[in-house]
Coordinates of C-alpha atoms in Angstrom, one line a residue:
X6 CA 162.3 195.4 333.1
X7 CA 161.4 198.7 332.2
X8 CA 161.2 200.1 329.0
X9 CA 161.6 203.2 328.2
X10 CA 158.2 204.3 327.1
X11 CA 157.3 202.8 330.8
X12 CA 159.7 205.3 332.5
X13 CA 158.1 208.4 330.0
X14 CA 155.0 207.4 331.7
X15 CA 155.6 207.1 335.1
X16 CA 157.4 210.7 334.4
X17 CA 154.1 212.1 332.6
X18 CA 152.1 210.9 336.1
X19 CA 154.6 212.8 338.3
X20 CA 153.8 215.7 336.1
X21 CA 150.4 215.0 336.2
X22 CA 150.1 214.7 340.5
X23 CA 152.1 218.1 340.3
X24 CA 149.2 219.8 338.4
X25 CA 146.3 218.3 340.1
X26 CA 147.6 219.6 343.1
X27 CA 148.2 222.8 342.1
X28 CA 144.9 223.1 340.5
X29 CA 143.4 222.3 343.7
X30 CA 145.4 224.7 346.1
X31 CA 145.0 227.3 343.2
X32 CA 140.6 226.4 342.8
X33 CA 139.2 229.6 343.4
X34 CA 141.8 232.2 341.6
X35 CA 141.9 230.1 339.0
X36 CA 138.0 230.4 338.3
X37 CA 137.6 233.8 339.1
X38 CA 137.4 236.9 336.7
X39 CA 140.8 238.0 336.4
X40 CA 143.0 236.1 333.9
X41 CA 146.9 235.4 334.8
X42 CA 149.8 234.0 333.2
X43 CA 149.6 231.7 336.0
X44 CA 145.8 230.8 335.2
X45 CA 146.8 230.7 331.6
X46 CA 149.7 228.0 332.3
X47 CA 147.9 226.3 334.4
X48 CA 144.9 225.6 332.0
X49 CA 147.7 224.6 329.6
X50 CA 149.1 221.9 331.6
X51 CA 145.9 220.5 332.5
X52 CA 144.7 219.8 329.3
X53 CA 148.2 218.7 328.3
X54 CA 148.6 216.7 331.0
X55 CA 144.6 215.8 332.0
X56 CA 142.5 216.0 329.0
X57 CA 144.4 214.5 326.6
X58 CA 145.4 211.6 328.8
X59 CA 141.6 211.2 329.3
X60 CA 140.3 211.8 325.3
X61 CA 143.6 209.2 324.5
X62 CA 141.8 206.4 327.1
X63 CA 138.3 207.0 326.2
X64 CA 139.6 206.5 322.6
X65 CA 141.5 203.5 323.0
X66 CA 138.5 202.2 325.2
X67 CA 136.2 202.3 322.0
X68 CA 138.5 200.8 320.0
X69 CA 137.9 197.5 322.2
X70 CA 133.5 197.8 321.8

């Protein structure tokens, strides 16, 4: 049975996939010079929807030394 936190997650790696990908297809305009809205969005998604996820694991890892 699923719980509802459960189904947030699963939702929150969907939205995760999405960004990865675009990151990917978007690689090189997103590291060159010129800064867009779409740069800027997309470096707010991925540490929304990367980093954090990341910082929260490592976290909880060093909780179990």
């Amino acid at each position: 049975m699923f719980t509802s936190f459960d189904l947030i997650s699963i939702f929150y790696c969907v939205i995760a996939i999405g960004v990865i990908r675009r990151l990917i297809k978007n690689w090189k305009p997103f590291w060159d010079d010129v800064i867009t809205p779409f740069d800027t969005r997309l470096v707010t998604e991925v540490s929304f929807f990367i980093l954090i996820p990341i910082g929260v694991l490592l976290h909880e890892l060093g909780h179990g030394r």
